[in-house]
Each structure stands twice: as C-alpha cells, then as structure tokens.
Coordinates of C-alpha atoms and ligand atoms in Angstrom, one line a residue:
M771 CA 0.0 0.1 0.0
K772 CA 2.7 2.3 0.9
G773 CA 4.5 1.9 -2.5
R774 CA 1.2 2.1 -4.4
L775 CA 0.4 5.5 -2.8
S776 CA 3.8 7.0 -3.5
M777 CA 3.9 5.7 -7.1
K778 CA 0.6 7.5 -7.9
R779 CA 2.2 10.7 -6.8
V780 CA 5.2 10.3 -8.9
F781 CA 3.2 9.5 -12.0
R782 CA 0.9 12.6 -11.5
C783 CA 3.7 14.9 -11.7
V784 CA 6.0 13.5 -14.4
G785 CA 6.6 15.7 -17.5
V786 CA 6.1 19.2 -18.6
L787 CA 2.4 18.9 -18.4
C788 CA 2.6 18.6 -14.8
I789 CA 3.6 22.3 -14.7
L790 CA 0.4 23.2 -16.5
T791 CA -2.2 21.1 -14.9
A792 CA -4.2 21.3 -11.8
A793 CA -2.0 18.3 -10.4
C794 CA 0.6 20.9 -10.0
A795 CA -1.3 22.4 -7.1
E796 CA -0.4 19.0 -5.5
A797 CA 3.2 19.1 -5.8
P798 CA 5.0 16.9 -3.2
P799 CA 4.4 18.2 0.2
S800 CA 7.3 19.8 1.9
A801 CA 9.1 18.8 5.1
D802 CA 7.6 21.9 6.9
E803 CA 4.0 20.4 5.9
A804 CA 4.9 17.1 7.2
R805 CA 6.2 18.7 10.5
A806 CA 3.0 20.7 11.0
F807 CA 0.9 17.7 10.2
L808 CA 2.7 15.7 12.8
D809 CA 2.5 18.4 15.5
A810 CA -1.2 18.6 14.9
A811 CA -1.6 14.8 14.9
E812 CA 0.4 14.5 18.1
T813 CA -1.9 17.0 20.0
R814 CA -5.1 15.2 18.8
L815 CA -3.5 11.8 19.5
L816 CA -2.4 12.7 23.1
D817 CA -6.0 13.7 24.0
A818 CA -7.3 10.5 22.5
W819 CA -4.8 8.4 24.3
I820 CA -5.5 10.1 27.7
S821 CA -9.3 9.7 27.4
A822 CA -8.8 6.0 26.5
G823 CA -6.2 5.6 29.2
R824 CA -8.7 6.8 31.6
A825 CA -11.5 4.6 30.4
S826 CA -9.4 1.7 30.3
W827 CA -8.0 2.4 34.1
I828 CA -11.7 2.5 35.2
Q829 CA -12.5 -0.8 33.3
N830 CA -9.4 -2.5 34.6
T831 CA -10.1 -1.6 38.2
Y832 CA -13.9 -2.1 38.2
I833 CA -15.0 -4.6 35.5
T834 CA -18.6 -4.3 34.6
E835 CA -20.5 -4.3 31.4
D836 CA -20.7 -0.5 31.4
T837 CA -17.1 0.1 31.9
T838 CA -16.2 -2.4 29.4
A839 CA -18.5 -0.7 26.8
Q840 CA -16.9 2.7 27.7
A841 CA -13.4 1.5 27.4
A842 CA -14.2 -0.1 23.9
E843 CA -15.8 3.2 22.9
A844 CA -12.7 5.2 23.8
R845 CA -10.5 2.6 22.1
T846 CA -12.5 3.0 19.0
A847 CA -11.8 6.7 19.1
V848 CA -8.2 6.2 19.3
I849 CA -8.2 3.5 16.5
G850 CA -10.3 5.7 14.3
L851 CA -8.1 8.8 14.7
T852 CA -4.8 6.8 14.3
M853 CA -5.9 5.0 11.1
A854 CA -7.4 8.3 9.6
L855 CA -4.1 10.0 10.3
A856 CA -2.0 7.2 9.0
A857 CA -4.0 7.2 5.9
D858 CA -3.6 11.0 5.5
A859 CA 0.1 10.7 6.3
A860 CA 0.5 8.5 3.1
R861 CA 1.0 11.6 1.2
F862 CA 4.4 11.9 2.7
D863 CA 5.4 8.7 1.5
G864 CA 8.2 9.0 -1.1
V865 CA 9.1 12.7 0.2
D866 CA 12.5 13.3 1.4
L867 CA 12.1 14.1 5.0
P868 CA 14.5 14.5 7.9
D869 CA 15.1 11.3 10.1
D870 CA 13.1 12.6 12.9
L871 CA 9.9 13.2 10.9
R872 CA 10.1 9.8 9.0
R873 CA 10.7 8.2 12.4
K874 CA 7.4 9.8 13.7
L875 CA 5.4 8.7 10.7
L876 CA 6.5 5.2 11.3
R877 CA 5.6 5.5 15.1
L878 CA 2.3 6.8 14.2
K879 CA 1.5 3.6 12.4
T880 CA 2.9 1.2 15.1
S881 CA 1.7 3.4 18.1
M882 CA -1.4 1.3 19.0
G883 CA 0.0 -2.2 18.8
V884 CA -2.9 -3.1 16.6
A885 CA -4.6 -1.7 13.5
A886 CA -8.2 -1.9 12.2
P887 CA -10.1 -1.6 9.0
A888 CA -11.1 1.8 7.8
D889 CA -14.7 1.0 8.3
P890 CA -16.0 2.5 11.6
A891 CA -18.2 -0.4 12.3
R892 CA -15.4 -2.9 12.0
Q893 CA -13.3 -0.6 14.2
A894 CA -16.0 -0.6 16.9
E895 CA -16.2 -4.4 16.5
L896 CA -12.6 -4.9 17.0
S897 CA -12.6 -2.6 20.0
A898 CA -15.4 -4.4 21.6
I899 CA -13.7 -7.7 21.2
A900 CA -10.5 -6.5 22.6
A901 CA -12.1 -4.9 25.7
G902 CA -14.4 -8.0 26.2
M903 CA -11.4 -10.5 26.0
E904 CA -9.6 -8.3 28.6
A905 CA -12.8 -8.1 30.8
A906 CA -13.2 -12.1 30.5
Y907 CA -9.7 -12.8 31.5
G908 CA -9.9 -10.4 34.4
R909 CA -13.2 -11.8 35.7
G910 CA -11.8 -15.4 35.2
A911 CA -12.1 -17.7 38.1
Y912 CA -12.2 -21.6 38.8
C913 CA -15.2 -22.9 40.5
S914 CA -14.5 -26.5 41.6
G915 CA -16.8 -29.0 43.0
G916 CA -20.5 -28.2 43.9
G917 CA -19.7 -26.1 46.9
G918 CA -19.7 -22.9 44.9
E919 CA -16.5 -21.8 45.9
C920 CA -14.5 -20.0 43.2
L921 CA -10.8 -19.2 43.1
S922 CA -9.6 -16.2 41.3
L923 CA -6.2 -16.2 39.4
P924 CA -4.0 -14.9 42.4
Q925 CA -5.5 -17.6 44.6
L926 CA -4.9 -20.4 41.9
E927 CA -1.4 -19.2 41.4
R928 CA -0.8 -19.3 45.1
R929 CA -2.0 -22.9 45.4
L930 CA -0.2 -24.1 42.4
A931 CA 3.0 -22.6 43.8
E932 CA 2.8 -24.5 47.1
V933 CA 0.8 -27.9 46.4
R934 CA 2.9 -30.9 45.5
D935 CA 0.0 -33.3 45.1
T936 CA -0.2 -34.1 41.2
D937 CA -3.8 -34.6 41.2
E938 CA -4.5 -31.2 42.8
L939 CA -1.9 -29.5 40.6
L940 CA -3.6 -30.9 37.5
D941 CA -7.0 -29.8 38.6
L942 CA -5.8 -26.1 39.2
W943 CA -4.0 -26.2 35.8
L944 CA -7.0 -27.3 33.9
G945 CA -9.4 -25.3 36.0
W946 CA -7.8 -22.0 35.1
R947 CA -7.6 -23.1 31.3
A948 CA -11.4 -23.3 31.2
V949 CA -11.4 -19.4 31.0
A950 CA -10.1 -19.5 27.5
P951 CA -12.2 -21.5 25.1
P952 CA -15.0 -18.9 25.1
M953 CA -12.5 -16.3 23.7
R954 CA -11.3 -18.6 20.8
D955 CA -13.7 -17.3 18.1
S956 CA -13.3 -13.8 19.3
Y957 CA -9.6 -14.0 19.2
A958 CA -9.8 -15.4 15.5
R959 CA -12.0 -12.6 14.5
F960 CA -9.6 -10.1 16.2
V961 CA -6.7 -11.4 14.2
E962 CA -8.8 -11.0 11.0
L963 CA -9.7 -7.5 11.6
A964 CA -6.3 -6.4 12.9
N965 CA -4.6 -7.9 9.9
I966 CA -6.8 -6.0 7.5
G967 CA -5.8 -2.9 9.3
A968 CA -2.2 -3.7 9.2
R969 CA -2.2 -4.2 5.5
D970 CA -4.0 -1.0 5.0
L971 CA -0.9 0.6 6.8
G972 CA 1.5 -1.2 4.4
F973 CA 2.4 -4.1 6.6
A974 CA 2.0 -7.9 5.7
D975 CA 0.2 -8.5 8.9
L976 CA -0.1 -7.5 12.4
G977 CA 3.1 -9.4 13.3
E978 CA 5.1 -7.4 10.9
L979 CA 3.7 -4.1 12.2
W980 CA 4.9 -5.2 15.7
R981 CA 8.4 -6.2 14.3
A982 CA 8.7 -2.9 12.7
G983 CA 9.1 -1.2 16.1
Y984 CA 12.6 -2.5 16.4
D985 CA 14.6 0.0 14.3
M986 CA 15.6 -2.8 11.8
P987 CA 13.9 -4.6 9.0
P988 CA 11.5 -7.2 10.3
D989 CA 13.4 -10.1 9.1
A990 CA 16.6 -8.9 10.5
F991 CA 14.8 -8.7 13.8
T992 CA 13.7 -12.1 13.6
A993 CA 17.3 -13.3 13.1
E994 CA 18.5 -11.2 16.0
L995 CA 16.1 -13.0 18.3
E996 CA 17.4 -16.5 17.1
R997 CA 21.1 -15.2 17.6
L998 CA 20.3 -14.2 21.2
W999 CA 18.5 -17.6 21.9
D1000 CA 21.4 -19.6 20.6
Q1001 CA 23.7 -17.6 23.0
V1002 CA 21.6 -18.6 26.0
R1003 CA 20.1 -22.0 25.1
P1004 CA 23.0 -24.1 26.6
L1005 CA 22.3 -22.5 29.9
Y1006 CA 18.7 -23.1 29.6
E1007 CA 19.2 -26.8 28.6
S1008 CA 21.4 -27.4 31.6
L1009 CA 18.8 -25.9 34.0
H1010 CA 16.1 -28.0 32.4
C1011 CA 18.1 -31.2 32.8
H1012 CA 18.7 -30.4 36.5
V1013 CA 15.1 -29.4 37.2
R1014 CA 13.8 -32.5 35.4
A1015 CA 15.9 -34.6 37.6
G1016 CA 14.8 -33.0 40.9
L1017 CA 11.2 -33.3 39.7
A1018 CA 11.7 -37.1 38.8
D1019 CA 13.0 -37.5 42.2
E1020 CA 9.9 -35.9 43.9
Y1021 CA 7.2 -37.4 41.5
G1022 CA 8.7 -40.5 40.0
S1023 CA 9.8 -41.2 36.5
A1024 CA 6.2 -42.4 35.5
I1025 CA 5.1 -38.8 36.0
V1026 CA 8.4 -37.1 34.9
P1027 CA 10.0 -39.5 32.3
P1028 CA 13.7 -39.0 31.6
D1029 CA 14.5 -37.7 28.0
E1030 CA 11.1 -36.1 27.6
A1031 CA 9.5 -32.7 28.1
I1032 CA 8.6 -31.8 31.7
P1033 CA 4.7 -31.9 32.4
A1034 CA 3.6 -28.1 32.6
H1035 CA 1.7 -28.5 35.8
L1036 CA 4.8 -29.4 37.9
L1037 CA 6.8 -26.2 37.7
G1038 CA 5.2 -24.1 40.3
N1039 CA 3.7 -21.6 37.9
M1040 CA 0.5 -21.4 35.9
W1041 CA 2.3 -21.0 32.6
S1042 CA 5.6 -22.8 33.6
Q1043 CA 7.2 -19.5 32.7
T1044 CA 9.2 -19.0 35.9
W1045 CA 10.1 -22.0 38.3
A1046 CA 11.4 -20.5 41.5
N1047 CA 8.5 -22.0 43.3
V1048 CA 10.0 -25.6 42.9
F1049 CA 13.5 -24.4 44.3
D1050 CA 13.0 -26.6 47.3
L1051 CA 12.5 -29.6 45.0
V1052 CA 15.7 -29.0 43.0
A1053 CA 18.1 -27.4 45.4
P1054 CA 20.4 -29.9 47.4
R1055 CA 20.5 -29.1 51.0
R1056 CA 24.1 -27.5 50.8
T1057 CA 22.7 -24.9 48.3
D1058 CA 20.4 -23.2 50.8
P1059 CA 20.9 -19.4 50.0
G1060 CA 20.6 -18.7 53.8
Y1061 CA 17.4 -16.6 53.5
D1062 CA 14.2 -16.5 51.8
L1063 CA 12.9 -13.0 50.8
T1064 CA 9.2 -14.0 51.6
D1065 CA 10.2 -14.9 55.2
L1066 CA 12.2 -11.7 55.6
L1067 CA 9.2 -9.5 54.5
E1068 CA 6.9 -11.5 56.8
D1069 CA 9.5 -11.4 59.8
A1070 CA 10.0 -7.7 59.5
D1071 CA 6.1 -7.3 59.1
V1072 CA 6.2 -5.4 55.9
G1073 CA 2.9 -4.7 54.4
E1074 CA 1.9 -4.3 50.9
I1075 CA 2.5 -0.6 50.7
A1076 CA 5.6 -0.7 52.6
M1077 CA 6.9 -3.1 49.9
V1078 CA 6.3 -0.2 47.4
R1079 CA 8.1 2.2 49.6
Y1080 CA 11.2 0.0 49.5
G1081 CA 11.1 0.3 45.6
E1082 CA 10.6 4.0 45.8
R1083 CA 13.6 4.3 48.1
F1084 CA 15.9 2.4 45.7
F1085 CA 15.1 4.8 43.0
N1086 CA 15.6 7.8 45.4
S1087 CA 19.0 6.5 46.3
L1088 CA 20.0 6.7 42.6
G1089 CA 19.0 10.4 42.5
F1090 CA 15.5 10.0 41.1
D1091 CA 12.8 12.2 42.5
P1092 CA 10.2 10.7 44.9
L1093 CA 6.9 9.6 43.5
P1094 CA 4.3 12.1 43.6
D1095 CA 1.3 12.1 46.2
T1096 CA -1.1 11.2 43.4
F1097 CA 0.7 7.9 42.8
W1098 CA -0.1 6.9 46.3
E1099 CA -3.6 8.2 46.2
R1100 CA -4.7 6.8 42.9
S1101 CA -2.7 3.3 42.4
L1102 CA -4.5 0.0 43.0
F1103 CA -2.2 -1.9 45.4
V1104 CA -4.2 -4.8 46.5
Q1105 CA -7.1 -6.9 45.2
P1106 CA -10.4 -5.2 46.2
A1107 CA -12.9 -7.7 47.9
D1108 CA -15.9 -6.0 46.4
R1109 CA -15.4 -6.1 42.7
D1110 CA -13.7 -7.6 39.7
V1111 CA -10.3 -6.0 38.6
V1112 CA -7.7 -7.2 36.1
C1113 CA -5.1 -8.4 38.7
H1114 CA -2.2 -8.9 36.1
A1115 CA 0.3 -6.2 37.4
S1116 CA 0.8 -3.0 35.2
A1117 CA 2.2 0.5 35.3
W1118 CA 0.3 3.4 33.9
N1119 CA 0.8 7.0 33.0
L1120 CA -2.8 8.6 32.8
D1121 CA -1.8 11.9 31.7
Y1122 CA 1.5 11.1 29.9
G1123 CA 3.1 13.4 32.5
S1124 CA 3.2 13.1 36.3
D1125 CA 0.0 10.9 36.9
V1126 CA 1.9 7.6 37.3
R1127 CA 0.2 4.6 38.7
I1128 CA 0.4 0.9 39.4
K1129 CA -2.3 -1.6 39.3
M1130 CA -1.6 -4.8 41.2
C1131 CA -3.0 -7.3 43.5
L1132 CA -0.1 -7.3 45.6
E1133 CA 0.7 -10.0 48.2
V1134 CA 3.6 -10.1 50.7
N1135 CA 6.1 -12.4 49.0
G1136 CA 9.5 -12.2 47.4
G1137 CA 7.9 -12.6 43.9
D1138 CA 5.7 -9.7 44.2
F1139 CA 8.6 -7.5 45.9
V1140 CA 10.3 -8.1 42.6
T1141 CA 7.2 -7.3 40.6
I1142 CA 6.9 -4.0 42.5
H1143 CA 10.5 -3.0 41.3
H1144 CA 9.5 -4.0 37.8
E1145 CA 6.2 -1.8 37.7
L1146 CA 8.2 1.1 39.3
G1147 CA 10.8 0.9 36.6
H1148 CA 8.0 1.6 34.1
N1149 CA 6.8 4.5 36.1
Y1150 CA 10.2 6.1 36.4
Y1151 CA 10.9 5.5 32.7
Q1152 CA 7.5 7.3 31.9
R1153 CA 8.6 10.3 34.1
A1154 CA 12.0 10.4 32.6
Y1155 CA 10.6 10.7 29.0
R1156 CA 7.7 12.9 29.6
G1157 CA 9.6 16.0 28.0
Q1158 CA 9.7 14.3 24.7
S1159 CA 7.0 14.7 22.1
P1160 CA 4.0 12.4 22.4
L1161 CA 5.0 9.9 19.8
Y1162 CA 8.3 9.4 21.6
R1163 CA 6.9 8.9 25.0
D1164 CA 7.8 5.3 25.1
G1165 CA 10.7 2.9 25.5
A1166 CA 13.7 2.9 23.3
N1167 CA 12.2 -0.5 22.4
G1168 CA 9.7 -2.7 24.3
G1169 CA 12.5 -4.7 25.9
F1170 CA 14.0 -1.4 27.5
H1171 CA 10.7 -0.6 29.1
E1172 CA 10.3 -4.0 30.6
G1173 CA 14.0 -4.3 31.8
I1174 CA 14.4 -1.1 33.8
G1175 CA 12.8 -2.2 37.0
D1176 CA 14.1 -5.7 36.6
T1177 CA 17.5 -4.2 36.5
I1178 CA 17.0 -2.6 39.9
A1179 CA 15.7 -5.8 41.4
L1180 CA 19.0 -7.5 40.4
S1181 CA 20.6 -5.1 42.8
M1182 CA 18.8 -6.8 45.7
T1183 CA 21.8 -8.5 46.9
P1184 CA 22.2 -9.9 50.5
E1185 CA 24.2 -6.8 51.4
Y1186 CA 21.4 -4.6 50.1
L1187 CA 18.9 -6.5 52.2
V1188 CA 21.4 -5.9 55.3
E1189 CA 21.5 -2.2 54.3
V1190 CA 17.8 -1.6 54.4
G1191 CA 17.4 -3.6 57.5
L1192 CA 15.5 -6.7 56.0
L1193 CA 18.4 -9.1 56.8
D1194 CA 20.6 -9.2 59.8
R1195 CA 23.9 -10.6 58.2
A1196 CA 24.8 -11.6 54.7
P1197 CA 25.4 -15.2 54.2
P1198 CA 28.8 -16.4 53.3
A1199 CA 29.9 -16.4 49.7
D1200 CA 29.6 -20.3 49.6
R1201 CA 25.9 -19.8 49.6
D1202 CA 25.8 -17.9 46.3
I1203 CA 25.0 -21.1 44.3
G1204 CA 21.6 -21.3 46.0
R1205 CA 21.0 -17.7 45.4
L1206 CA 22.1 -18.0 41.7
L1207 CA 20.0 -21.3 41.2
R1208 CA 16.9 -19.6 42.6
L1209 CA 17.3 -16.5 40.4
A1210 CA 17.9 -18.7 37.4
L1211 CA 14.6 -20.5 38.0
D1212 CA 13.1 -17.2 37.3
K1213 CA 15.3 -15.5 34.8
V1214 CA 16.9 -18.4 32.6
A1215 CA 13.8 -20.6 32.9
F1216 CA 11.8 -17.6 31.4
L1217 CA 13.7 -17.1 28.4
P1218 CA 12.2 -19.7 25.9
F1219 CA 8.7 -18.8 27.0
G1220 CA 9.5 -15.2 26.6
L1221 CA 10.4 -16.0 22.9
L1222 CA 7.8 -18.5 22.0
V1223 CA 4.6 -16.5 22.9
D1224 CA 5.1 -14.2 20.1
Q1225 CA 6.6 -17.0 17.7
W1226 CA 3.1 -18.5 18.2
R1227 CA 1.4 -15.1 17.7
W1228 CA 3.4 -14.1 14.6
R1229 CA 2.5 -17.3 12.9
V1230 CA -1.0 -16.8 13.8
F1231 CA -1.1 -13.3 12.3
S1232 CA 0.7 -14.5 9.3
G1233 CA -1.8 -17.4 8.8
D1234 CA 0.8 -20.1 9.2
I1235 CA -1.0 -21.3 12.4
P1236 CA -4.6 -21.0 11.3
P1237 CA -7.4 -21.0 13.9
E1238 CA -8.1 -24.7 13.5
S1239 CA -4.5 -25.4 14.7
Y1240 CA -4.3 -22.7 17.3
N1241 CA -3.7 -25.2 20.3
E1242 CA -1.6 -27.6 18.4
G1243 CA 0.6 -24.9 17.1
W1244 CA 1.0 -23.6 20.7
W1245 CA 2.0 -26.9 22.2
D1246 CA 4.6 -27.5 19.3
L1247 CA 6.4 -24.3 20.2
R1248 CA 6.0 -25.0 24.0
T1249 CA 7.6 -28.4 23.6
A1250 CA 10.3 -27.3 21.1
Y1251 CA 11.4 -24.2 22.8
Q1252 CA 10.7 -24.8 26.6
G1253 CA 10.7 -28.7 26.9
V1254 CA 7.5 -28.6 28.6
S1255 CA 4.5 -30.8 27.8
P1256 CA 0.7 -30.6 28.3
P1257 CA -0.2 -32.6 31.4
A1258 CA -3.4 -33.9 29.9
P1259 CA -4.7 -34.5 26.4
R1260 CA -5.4 -31.3 24.6
S1261 CA -7.5 -30.5 21.4
E1262 CA -8.7 -27.7 19.4
A1263 CA -11.6 -27.3 21.8
D1264 CA -9.0 -25.7 24.2
F1265 CA -7.4 -22.4 23.7
D1266 CA -4.4 -22.6 26.0
P1267 CA -2.7 -19.4 24.7
G1268 CA -5.8 -17.6 25.6
A1269 CA -5.1 -18.4 29.3
K1270 CA -2.1 -16.3 29.3
Y1271 CA -3.0 -12.5 30.0
H1272 CA -1.0 -11.0 27.0
I1273 CA -2.9 -12.9 24.5
P1274 CA -6.4 -11.7 25.1
A1275 CA -4.9 -8.3 26.3
N1276 CA -3.0 -8.1 23.0
V1277 CA 0.3 -7.2 24.6
S1278 CA 3.3 -8.2 22.5
Y1279 CA 5.7 -10.6 24.5
T1280 CA 9.1 -10.4 22.8
R1281 CA 9.7 -7.3 24.8
Y1282 CA 10.0 -9.7 27.9
F1283 CA 12.5 -11.9 26.2
L1284 CA 14.6 -8.9 25.3
A1285 CA 14.2 -7.5 28.8
H1286 CA 15.7 -10.7 30.3
I1287 CA 18.8 -10.3 28.2
L1288 CA 19.0 -6.4 28.5
Q1289 CA 18.5 -6.1 32.2
F1290 CA 21.8 -8.2 32.7
Q1291 CA 23.6 -5.9 30.1
F1292 CA 22.3 -2.9 32.0
H1293 CA 23.1 -4.3 35.3
R1294 CA 26.7 -5.0 34.1
A1295 CA 27.2 -1.5 32.7
L1296 CA 25.7 0.3 35.7
C1297 CA 27.8 -1.9 38.1
E1298 CA 30.9 -0.8 36.3
T1299 CA 29.8 2.8 36.5
A1300 CA 29.1 2.4 40.3
G1301 CA 32.8 1.1 40.6
H1302 CA 31.9 -2.5 41.6
E1303 CA 34.5 -4.9 41.4
G1304 CA 34.1 -8.6 41.7
P1305 CA 31.2 -11.0 40.4
L1306 CA 28.2 -9.4 38.9
H1307 CA 25.7 -11.3 41.2
R1308 CA 27.4 -9.6 44.2
C1309 CA 26.8 -6.1 42.7
S1310 CA 24.2 -3.6 44.0
I1311 CA 24.0 -0.2 42.6
F1312 CA 21.8 1.0 45.6
G1313 CA 23.0 4.5 46.5
S1314 CA 25.1 5.1 43.5
R1315 CA 24.4 8.5 42.0
E1316 CA 26.8 7.9 39.2
A1317 CA 24.9 4.8 38.1
G1318 CA 21.6 6.7 38.5
R1319 CA 22.9 9.4 36.2
R1320 CA 23.9 6.9 33.5
L1321 CA 20.4 5.3 33.8
Q1322 CA 18.7 8.5 33.8
A1323 CA 20.7 9.4 30.5
M1324 CA 19.4 6.1 28.9
L1325 CA 15.8 6.8 30.0
E1326 CA 15.2 10.4 28.9
P1327 CA 15.3 10.0 25.2
G1328 CA 12.4 7.8 25.4
A1329 CA 11.7 6.4 21.8
S1330 CA 13.2 9.5 20.2
R1331 CA 16.3 7.7 18.9
P1332 CA 16.9 4.3 17.5
W1333 CA 17.6 1.9 20.3
P1334 CA 21.2 1.2 19.5
D1335 CA 22.1 4.8 20.2
V1336 CA 20.2 4.7 23.6
L1337 CA 21.7 1.4 24.4
E1338 CA 25.2 3.0 23.8
L1339 CA 24.4 5.8 26.2
G1340 CA 23.5 3.3 28.9
T1341 CA 26.0 0.5 28.2
G1342 CA 28.6 1.8 25.9
R1343 CA 27.6 -0.9 23.3
R1344 CA 25.2 -0.9 20.4
E1345 CA 24.2 -4.5 20.3
M1346 CA 22.0 -6.5 22.5
D1347 CA 24.1 -9.0 23.8
A1348 CA 23.7 -12.2 26.1
T1349 CA 27.1 -12.4 27.4
A1350 CA 26.2 -10.5 30.5
I1351 CA 23.4 -13.0 31.5
L1352 CA 26.0 -15.8 30.8
D1353 CA 28.7 -13.9 33.0
Y1354 CA 26.3 -13.5 35.8
F1355 CA 25.4 -17.2 35.9
A1356 CA 28.8 -18.6 35.1
P1357 CA 29.2 -20.0 38.5
L1358 CA 25.9 -21.7 38.3
Q1359 CA 26.8 -23.0 34.8
A1360 CA 29.8 -24.7 36.2
W1361 CA 27.7 -26.2 39.1
L1362 CA 24.9 -27.4 36.8
D1363 CA 27.6 -29.2 34.6
E1364 CA 28.8 -31.1 37.6
Q1365 CA 25.2 -31.9 38.6
N1366 CA 24.1 -33.1 35.2
A1367 CA 27.4 -35.2 34.7
G1368 CA 26.1 -38.8 33.8
R1369 CA 22.5 -37.5 33.1
S1370 CA 20.9 -37.8 29.9
C1371 CA 19.7 -34.2 29.1
G1372 CA 17.4 -32.8 26.4
W1373 CA 14.0 -33.9 25.0
E1374 CA 12.4 -34.9 21.8
Q1375 CA 11.7 -31.5 20.1
G1376 CA 8.6 -32.7 18.1
Ligands
X8Z435 O1 3.4 -8.9 32.4 C1 4.4 -8.7 33.0 C2 4.6 -7.6 34.0 C3 3.7 -6.4 33.5 S1 4.3 -5.7 32.2 C4 4.0 -7.9 35.3 N1 5.4 -9.6 33.0 C5 5.3 -10.9 32.2 C6 4.4 -11.9 32.7 O2 3.9 -11.6 33.8 O3 4.1 -12.7 31.9 C7 6.8 -9.5 33.5 C8 7.6 -10.7 33.2 C9 6.8 -11.4 32.0
ZN436 ZN1 6.2 -4.7 32.6

C-alpha cells in the first residue's frame, strides 16, 4: 500500500504537463508540511490516548458491562483517529524528510500495537472484542466441585506454587484453562480485523507491524532473536536437565519421564514460565541460600504499601525524585474484595506526564517484591521521557521498558537487604550457588517462554497457524522451545494461549524476552559505573548517584532515537548481547555441569 500511494504521486507529476495542470497544485508536500501535520496529529492523539487510558483504567479496576463498553468506545476513538491520520500521512511517502519526521510517521502507524479496517463499524467491533477479552480474562475464576467456592487467578497461582499433590496440581492447571475456550472465536476474529488494518498501513500482517518497532527490517529482527536465543540456550538446557531430575526424584519417572519434556503443571507456575516455586525440589540442602525473601518480609512485618516504599527508596537512592502524592492516592495496590479487577500487574501514565500509577493485586512475598520494582521501573521511565514529544513517550524498544525495574531488582543482593534492614547478616559467599539457582529458576527458565509467545502469535497473524490449529501450534512451540508438555490431552476445543494474559490483552511478548537479556547488560554496565569489582551477582548499585545518572541518560530520550543509540548511552555498546546474563550465571553453569554429569539431557523436540 505504501508503495502504491507514492507511485501515484510520482506518475501524476511526471513531465512538462505537470507544470500546466491542476495536479501541480498538488506538488509533493514539503518537510514543513509534514512537521505541521505531525505536530497537529500528536496533539490530537495525546488527547485521545489520555481519554482512552482513563476509560481503560476504570475498566481494569472495576470490570462491569458498562465500564467495558466505555473502554471499548474510547479505544475505537483512538483507532479511528490513528487510522485516519495514518491514511492522511501516506501523502508523505516518497517525500524526502528529515529522519526525525520519518521516524514519527512510522511510530504513528505502530503506536497502537494494533490496527483496524477503515470502516468505523469494524473498528468498533475490534475494540469491543479487545475490551471484552480483557474483561473475560480479568473476571476469570475456577469454581471447582459443587460447593460454589471459586478461586481467582491469584488464589490459583498461590495454590499451584505450594501444592505438591499431582492430582490437585492438574485440577488447578486445567481449571484455569477453562477461562479461554469462550475467547477462541473472538480471538480469531480479532486477528482477522487487525490484519486488514495492518495491511492498510502497508504491513504484511499485524506481526510485521509489531516487528517494525525495532529499528531494523522485520526479518533482521527475527534473526536477531534467534542469535540471542542461541547464545543462552545451552544454559537453559542445563537448567532444564537439572530441574527435570529433581522433579523426577519427587514425583517418580512415571510422571516425569527421563529424556522427555516436563509436564507443565509441575513447575510451580500457571504457565511454567518461571520456576522459583519449585526451588526446594531441585536444590540440594547444601545450596540453601541462607534466607528467603518472603520470610524476611513477613518477619519484618512489611505490608503491601511498605513493599512499594522499598522500591521507591531504591530509585531515590539513585537520585530520582520521590513519587508524587497522586501515585499513592490513585494506584490500586491490593485486590479489592467487592469487585472484579484485572489483577495482572501493570504500570500506567494517565496524563503522559506526572500522573503515574500501578495496578496490582499485591501479596507479601518475594515474587511480588520483585514485581513492584518491575512496575516502578515503568513509572520512572515514563517520568524520565515525559519531556519528549508524544509519539516518543515510550521505551527505546519494548525490551528497554520491561527491563528497567528488573535491572534494579538484580541489585537486591544480601548486602542490600542488610543495608535496608531486612536481613541481619549476609550469608557467606559459599551460599551464592543457592541464590543463583533460585534466580535462574526465574530468569533463565523464562527465556524460551519469553520467545515463544510471539513466535506463536506471529505465525497466527501470518496465517501459518490457522484457527483450527491454534492449540496444536501452541504446544508444538512450548515443547520445542521450553521442553514442557501438556499434562493432559489437549485438542482444538481448548485455547491454551488464551489463558495467558498477554494474548487476550494483545500485549506483545518479545519485549520480555529482550528485557531478560537487556537487564543483565544494563546491570553489568551500571555496576561498572558504580565502581563495583567482583562477580556480577554480588553487585548492588543501591545508593550510586553515578549509576543513577547513567540510567537517567538512557531513560530520558524515550523512543526519540533508534535503540542502539540509547543502548550505547547506557552501556557503551550498540548490540543486544547475552554475554552479560551468561557472565552473571557462570558459577551456576559450572555447578549445573557437575550436577548433570552422567545424566541424559534434552528432550524430543517434536
Ligand atoms: O506482564 C508482566 C509484567 C507487567 S508488564 C508484570 N510480565 C510478564 C508476565 O507476567 O508474563 C513480567 C515478566 C513477564
Ligand atoms: Zn512490565
């Protein structure tokens, strides 16, 4: 479409005739016109984003038919405006423009993470589907037995983390997945509509639109992901091998067969995406890290809001301003008892300025303590780039946005916990393997999941995985990348991808894979700046103003420059690079190699 529009313009003005005809009045627009167009577009978009953000906040924190309808309406307004502006902007295709304007024109097209057909009725249909799927997921619950007692997702997750009885685990695992099949047809229609919109914008499909947000040709980006995955795969496979052996000891080889993928309900997480909840099953006694963060929080009687204060204090120590009063007044920190909310944690910037908030169903445990830092990372990023023009108020790429808070959380070393009064004494260095193992169960275990969610979606968007193979395609990827298997027969009556928030909510997922690589790169660079010497897993940048300044320099540009420029500001390097995560876990890799000696590792990739 892009090419066709620019060709038309060229043909119209070829030759002497052009000087004499009315077409001359339509001579190619100038860069000044493009600038004026974009200034006006940004003003209108900002208004629409703010309205839609408010409606979405209300819906997310109070799910009803009415709030869902209003959120859909506001979303339709953004979609309608963006698609109209993008169509109008096609007149600048083929015009020689400064990089900044060209960049903004591309961002205009990719800003929504979705696209829609030009027809307003179909735009409204797409918005209603999107808001409806988000509401259905948020309201989801598993009501087992006849007692009428229902478990919300946070309750199901908590049980799944603690229970070791395989029948109950399977029941919980299957119970949550019942939320998804009703969304299956809606999702297929959503894909159909969004693809039409993406094609109207000049992309092959919605997946290509997503990949266009990475400052490189979409195919080159795909290759970049494979390169990074190849770097970390040996570490993942070592961890997988060790964890499978531990689970086989616990449950027996009839349930966890050697040489095969691990049944997905045994890994302590609803999506088997992080495995720290089975730490006790896979850690030999001598690898006890010496403390457990959940216990420390409970012992110190740290409540939910106090957990957030720890996060704020960390950012303060780097030189960032305290959070505004409105953050404390307007955020949703805990699950309300009286209404449905979307519990999946998120960070918001309601006015694209200082009105930052988080929405979480916080519980006092180590996992949520890390998630708080994750969410605050988003909020501090949003504040840092608020001076940019609206189309640049975003991360350098999605991975940056997701990686900032996690970078801070990597600094929660035992010494840090002592400094803030949560731990009496740091355990001796020979306990580090336990800490590294527990962290790897989150960070390394996550990598293939972080990658495969969009591998599935990109194939769905391209038609490679059609609706009649949604579930099969999902499990093929789960098995190939993660080495996990469905614990019960699955069919196309199921819709297991839909039981993961980011599918019904249409949030791209590659950002998390990248964040898990980038956060170690950021950590390594900031530790250098803070003057740290010694192993990376012993570094905390808490209190380092120098590290804070470097971080601020990386956050401030937002999306105004290509991410390699921004990465260079933060780390001195222009490439994403997995050597930092490998360095960080090098002692663990050596330990895993010892543990796995004599074991047969790997699984049938399908
Ligand atoms: O969705 C999130 C954050 C909000 S942006 C809590 N994460 C992914 C997930 O939960 O699946 C963080 C890590 C991966
Ligand atoms: Zn996030």
